[in-house]
CSV table of C-alpha atoms in Angstrom, one decimal:
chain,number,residue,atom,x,y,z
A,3,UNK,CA,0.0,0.0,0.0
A,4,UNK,CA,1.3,4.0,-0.8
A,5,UNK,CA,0.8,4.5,2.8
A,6,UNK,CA,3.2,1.7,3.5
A,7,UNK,CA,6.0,2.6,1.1
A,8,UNK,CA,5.9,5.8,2.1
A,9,UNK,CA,6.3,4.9,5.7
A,10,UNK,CA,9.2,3.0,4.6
A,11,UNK,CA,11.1,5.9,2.8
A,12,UNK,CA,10.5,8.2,5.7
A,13,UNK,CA,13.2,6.3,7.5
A,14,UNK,CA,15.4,6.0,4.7
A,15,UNK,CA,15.7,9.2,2.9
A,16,UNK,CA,17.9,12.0,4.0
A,17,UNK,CA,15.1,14.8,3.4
A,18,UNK,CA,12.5,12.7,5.1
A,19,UNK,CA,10.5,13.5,2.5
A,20,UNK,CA,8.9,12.7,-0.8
A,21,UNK,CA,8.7,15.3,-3.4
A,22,UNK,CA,5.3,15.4,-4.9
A,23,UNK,CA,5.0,13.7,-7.9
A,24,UNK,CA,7.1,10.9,-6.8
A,25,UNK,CA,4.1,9.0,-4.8
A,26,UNK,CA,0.6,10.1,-7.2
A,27,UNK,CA,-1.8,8.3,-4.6
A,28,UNK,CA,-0.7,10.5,-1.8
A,29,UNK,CA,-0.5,13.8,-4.1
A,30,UNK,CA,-3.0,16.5,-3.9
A,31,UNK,CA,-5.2,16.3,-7.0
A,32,UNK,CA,-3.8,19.4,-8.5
A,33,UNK,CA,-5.7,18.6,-12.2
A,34,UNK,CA,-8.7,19.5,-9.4
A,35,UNK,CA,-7.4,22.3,-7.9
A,36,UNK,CA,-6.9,23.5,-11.2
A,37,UNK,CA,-10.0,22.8,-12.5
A,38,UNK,CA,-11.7,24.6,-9.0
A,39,UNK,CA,-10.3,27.8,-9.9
A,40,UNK,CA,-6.9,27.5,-8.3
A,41,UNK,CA,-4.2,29.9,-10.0
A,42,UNK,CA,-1.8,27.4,-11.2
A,43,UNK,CA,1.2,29.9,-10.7
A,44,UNK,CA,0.2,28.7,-7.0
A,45,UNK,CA,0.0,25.6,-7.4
A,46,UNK,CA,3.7,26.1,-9.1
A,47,UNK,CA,5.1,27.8,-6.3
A,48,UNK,CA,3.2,25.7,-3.2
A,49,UNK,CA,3.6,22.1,-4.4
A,50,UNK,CA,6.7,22.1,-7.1
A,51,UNK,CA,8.6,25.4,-5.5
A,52,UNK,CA,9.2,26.5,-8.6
A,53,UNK,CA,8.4,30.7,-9.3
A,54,UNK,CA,7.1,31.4,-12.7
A,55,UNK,CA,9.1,32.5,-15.2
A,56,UNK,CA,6.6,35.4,-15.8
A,57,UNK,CA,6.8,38.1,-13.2
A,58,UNK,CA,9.8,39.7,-11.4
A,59,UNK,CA,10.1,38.0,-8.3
A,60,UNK,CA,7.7,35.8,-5.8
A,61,UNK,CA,6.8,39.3,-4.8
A,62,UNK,CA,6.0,40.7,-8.3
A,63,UNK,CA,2.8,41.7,-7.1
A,64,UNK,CA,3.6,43.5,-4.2
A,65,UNK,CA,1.8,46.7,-3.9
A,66,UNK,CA,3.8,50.0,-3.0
A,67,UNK,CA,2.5,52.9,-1.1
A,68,UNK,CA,3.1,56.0,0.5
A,69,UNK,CA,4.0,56.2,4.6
A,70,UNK,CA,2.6,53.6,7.0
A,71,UNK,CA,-0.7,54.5,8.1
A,72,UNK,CA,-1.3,55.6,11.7
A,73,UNK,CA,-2.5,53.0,14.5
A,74,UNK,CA,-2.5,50.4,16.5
A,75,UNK,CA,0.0,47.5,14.7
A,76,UNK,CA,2.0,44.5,15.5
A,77,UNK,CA,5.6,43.5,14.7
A,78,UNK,CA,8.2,40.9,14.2
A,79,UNK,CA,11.7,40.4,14.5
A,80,UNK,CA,14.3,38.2,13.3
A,81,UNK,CA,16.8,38.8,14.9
A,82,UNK,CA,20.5,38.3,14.2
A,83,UNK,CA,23.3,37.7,17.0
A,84,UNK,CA,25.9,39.1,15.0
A,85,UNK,CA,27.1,39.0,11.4
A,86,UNK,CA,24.1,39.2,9.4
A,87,UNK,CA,20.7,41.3,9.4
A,88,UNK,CA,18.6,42.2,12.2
A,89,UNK,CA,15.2,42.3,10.4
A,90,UNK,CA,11.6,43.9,11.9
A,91,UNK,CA,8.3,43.8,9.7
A,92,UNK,CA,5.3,45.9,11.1
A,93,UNK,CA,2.1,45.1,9.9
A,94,UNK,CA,-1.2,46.8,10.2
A,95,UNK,CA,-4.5,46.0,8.5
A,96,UNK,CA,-4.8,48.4,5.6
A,97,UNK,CA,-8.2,48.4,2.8
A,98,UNK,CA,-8.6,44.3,2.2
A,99,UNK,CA,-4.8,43.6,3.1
A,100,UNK,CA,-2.1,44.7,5.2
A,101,UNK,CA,0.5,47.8,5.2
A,102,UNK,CA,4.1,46.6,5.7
A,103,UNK,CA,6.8,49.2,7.2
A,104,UNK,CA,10.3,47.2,7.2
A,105,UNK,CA,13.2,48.2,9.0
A,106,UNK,CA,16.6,46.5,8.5
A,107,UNK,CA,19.9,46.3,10.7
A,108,UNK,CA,23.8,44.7,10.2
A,109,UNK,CA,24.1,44.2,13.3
A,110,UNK,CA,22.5,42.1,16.2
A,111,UNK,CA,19.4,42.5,17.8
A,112,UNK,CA,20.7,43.5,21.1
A,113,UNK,CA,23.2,46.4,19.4
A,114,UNK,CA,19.9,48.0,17.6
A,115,UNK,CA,17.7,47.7,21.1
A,116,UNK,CA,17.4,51.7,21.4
A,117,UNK,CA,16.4,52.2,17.7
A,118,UNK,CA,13.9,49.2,18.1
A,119,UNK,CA,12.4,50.7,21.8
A,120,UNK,CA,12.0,53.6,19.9
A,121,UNK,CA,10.3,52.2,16.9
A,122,UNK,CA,8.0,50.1,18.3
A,123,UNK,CA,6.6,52.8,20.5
A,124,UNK,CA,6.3,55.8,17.7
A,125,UNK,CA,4.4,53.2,15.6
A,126,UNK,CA,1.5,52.2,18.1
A,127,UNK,CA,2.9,48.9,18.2
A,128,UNK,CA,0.4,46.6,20.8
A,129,UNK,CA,2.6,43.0,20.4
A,130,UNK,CA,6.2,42.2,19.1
A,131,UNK,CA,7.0,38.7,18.0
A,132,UNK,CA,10.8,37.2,18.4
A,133,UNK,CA,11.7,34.6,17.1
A,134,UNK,CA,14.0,32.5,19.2
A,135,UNK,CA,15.0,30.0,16.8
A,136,UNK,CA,18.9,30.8,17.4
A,137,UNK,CA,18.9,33.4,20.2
A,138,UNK,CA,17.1,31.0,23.0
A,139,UNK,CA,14.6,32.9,25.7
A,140,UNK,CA,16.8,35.4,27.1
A,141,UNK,CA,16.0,38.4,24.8
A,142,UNK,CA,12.2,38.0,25.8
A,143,UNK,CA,12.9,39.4,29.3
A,144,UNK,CA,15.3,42.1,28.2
A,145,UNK,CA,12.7,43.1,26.1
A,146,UNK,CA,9.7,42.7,28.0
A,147,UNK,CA,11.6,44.8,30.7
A,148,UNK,CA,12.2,47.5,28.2
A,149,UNK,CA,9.0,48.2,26.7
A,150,UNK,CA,6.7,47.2,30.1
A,151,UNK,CA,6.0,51.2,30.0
A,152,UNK,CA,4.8,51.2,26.8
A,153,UNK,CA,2.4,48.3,27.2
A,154,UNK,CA,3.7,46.4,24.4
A,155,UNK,CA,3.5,42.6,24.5
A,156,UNK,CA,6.2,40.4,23.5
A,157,UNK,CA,6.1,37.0,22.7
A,158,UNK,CA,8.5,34.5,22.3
A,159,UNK,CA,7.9,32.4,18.9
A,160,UNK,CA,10.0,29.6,17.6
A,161,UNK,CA,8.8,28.8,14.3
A,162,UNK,CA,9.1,25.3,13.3
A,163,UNK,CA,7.7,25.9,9.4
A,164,UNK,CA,10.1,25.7,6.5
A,165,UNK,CA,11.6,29.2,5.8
A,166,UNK,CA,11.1,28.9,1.8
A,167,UNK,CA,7.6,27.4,1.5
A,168,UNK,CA,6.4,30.3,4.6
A,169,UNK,CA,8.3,33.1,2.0
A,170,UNK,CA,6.1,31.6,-0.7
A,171,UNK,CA,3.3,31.5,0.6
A,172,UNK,CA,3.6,34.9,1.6
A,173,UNK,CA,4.3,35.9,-2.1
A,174,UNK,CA,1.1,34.2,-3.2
A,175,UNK,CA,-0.8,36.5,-1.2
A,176,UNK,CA,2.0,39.8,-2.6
A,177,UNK,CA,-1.1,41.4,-4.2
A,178,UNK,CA,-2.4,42.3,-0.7
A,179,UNK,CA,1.2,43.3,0.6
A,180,UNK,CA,1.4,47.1,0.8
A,181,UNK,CA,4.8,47.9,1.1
A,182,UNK,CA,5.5,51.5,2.6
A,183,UNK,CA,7.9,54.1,1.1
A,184,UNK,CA,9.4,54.7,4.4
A,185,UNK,CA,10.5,51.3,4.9
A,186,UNK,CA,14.6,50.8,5.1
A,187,UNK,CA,15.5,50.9,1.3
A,188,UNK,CA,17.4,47.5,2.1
A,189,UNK,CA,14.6,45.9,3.7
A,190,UNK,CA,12.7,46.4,0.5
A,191,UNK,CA,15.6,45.2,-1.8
A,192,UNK,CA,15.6,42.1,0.4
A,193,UNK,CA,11.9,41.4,-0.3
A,194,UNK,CA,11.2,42.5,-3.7
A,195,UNK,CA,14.5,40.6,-4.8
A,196,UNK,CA,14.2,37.6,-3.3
A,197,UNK,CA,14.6,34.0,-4.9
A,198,UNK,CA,15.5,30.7,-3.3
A,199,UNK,CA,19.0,30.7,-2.5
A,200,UNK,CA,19.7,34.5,-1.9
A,201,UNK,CA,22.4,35.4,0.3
A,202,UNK,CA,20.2,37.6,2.2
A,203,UNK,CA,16.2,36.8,3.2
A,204,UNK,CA,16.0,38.2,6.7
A,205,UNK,CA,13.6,40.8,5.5
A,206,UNK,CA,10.9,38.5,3.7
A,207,UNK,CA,11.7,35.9,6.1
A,208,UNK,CA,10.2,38.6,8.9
A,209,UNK,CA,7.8,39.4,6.7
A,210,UNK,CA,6.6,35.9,6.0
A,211,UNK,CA,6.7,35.0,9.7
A,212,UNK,CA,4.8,37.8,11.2
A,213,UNK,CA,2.1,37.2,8.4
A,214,UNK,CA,2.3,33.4,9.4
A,215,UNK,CA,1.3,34.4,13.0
A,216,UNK,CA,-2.0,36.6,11.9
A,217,UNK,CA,-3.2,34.0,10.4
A,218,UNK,CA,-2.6,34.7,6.7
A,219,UNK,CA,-0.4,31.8,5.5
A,220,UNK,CA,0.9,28.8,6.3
A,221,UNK,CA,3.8,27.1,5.7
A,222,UNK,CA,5.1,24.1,5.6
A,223,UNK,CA,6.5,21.8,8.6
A,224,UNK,CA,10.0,21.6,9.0
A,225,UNK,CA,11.3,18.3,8.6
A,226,UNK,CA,11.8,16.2,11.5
């Protein structure tokens, strides 16, 4: 039985996985999907991870706007210890999507604390994800203690979906991503450029994440 053999392989193969196509009775009927009213450039980029050679980037779609609207938002941070970016999405609802202000540092989390205080609180921020993936608990406390007076939440999130698929999914949903003009000019260079394999994806990465926990996405489980 496919449920059998596939049982088997999962404890043989390095990935722990079996890309689709490889096993038809336990692939998702894309034909279906397609015939439903799926856009296949979706089903391209969700089940075959392959972006479409039509359109700039997974984020082709991506709308652009002027500042970030005023009020009450939420944020996330991936943060870096050292040696690569420290990156912050803040997202707001905004007309049948979201507004997107990025901000972008070389330098670790801890280093850009004052700039990030100060962020957080101009921008009506009510909760601040961190993810603690590499960093472990300890920055949740420093940063609770530092923004307690502003009455900003922080919670400690250690995602466990696969970076790539969560960035994806993220860019299927690009044509309700309003990305502001007073976002850090690398931040956007990071999003709008990004494709599997580039050097840097801190910014999308953040952006994918903090859209993963509102509810917007989903990706993919990391393997085990």
């Amino acid at each position: 039985h496919a449920f059998d053999l596939y049982s088997e392989l999962r404890g043989v193969l390095k990935q722990l996985e079996v890309p689709h196509g490889q096993l038809p009775e336990l692939d998702a009927d894309l034909e279906a999907m397609k015939i439903a009213g799926v856009d296949p450039a979706s089903i391209e980029m969700s089940y075959h991870l392959r972006i479409p050679e039509e359109g700039a980037s997974i984020f082709s779609n991506l709308k652009k706007m002027g500042p970030f609207p005023v009020g009450p938002s939420v944020a996330f941070i991936d943060p870096s210890d050292g040696g690569d970016f420290t990156a912050m999405s803040i997202i707001r609802a905004y007309g049948e999507g979201v507004a997107v202000k990025g901000k972008l540092w070389k330098k670790a989390w801890y280093h850009a604390l004052d700039d990030i205080v100060e962020i957080l609180k101009s921008h009506n921020v009510q909760q601040l994800f961190f993810e603690i993936n590499a960093t472990g608990r300890q920055p949740i406390g420093q940063l609770r203690e530092a923004l307690s007076e502003a009455g900003i939440g922080v919670v400690a999130v250690f995602s466990q979906s696969n970076k790539h698929s969560t960035i994806l999914a993220a860019g299927n949903i690009a044509h309700m991503i309003h990305l502001s003009s007073d976002s850090d000019a690398a931040y956007s260079k990071q999003v709008i450029r990004y494709e599997y394999g580039a050097d840097h994806d801190d910014a999308p990465d953040s952006l994918a994440r903090c859209l993963e926990k509102l509810g917007l996405i989903r990706g993919k489980e990391k393997e085990k």
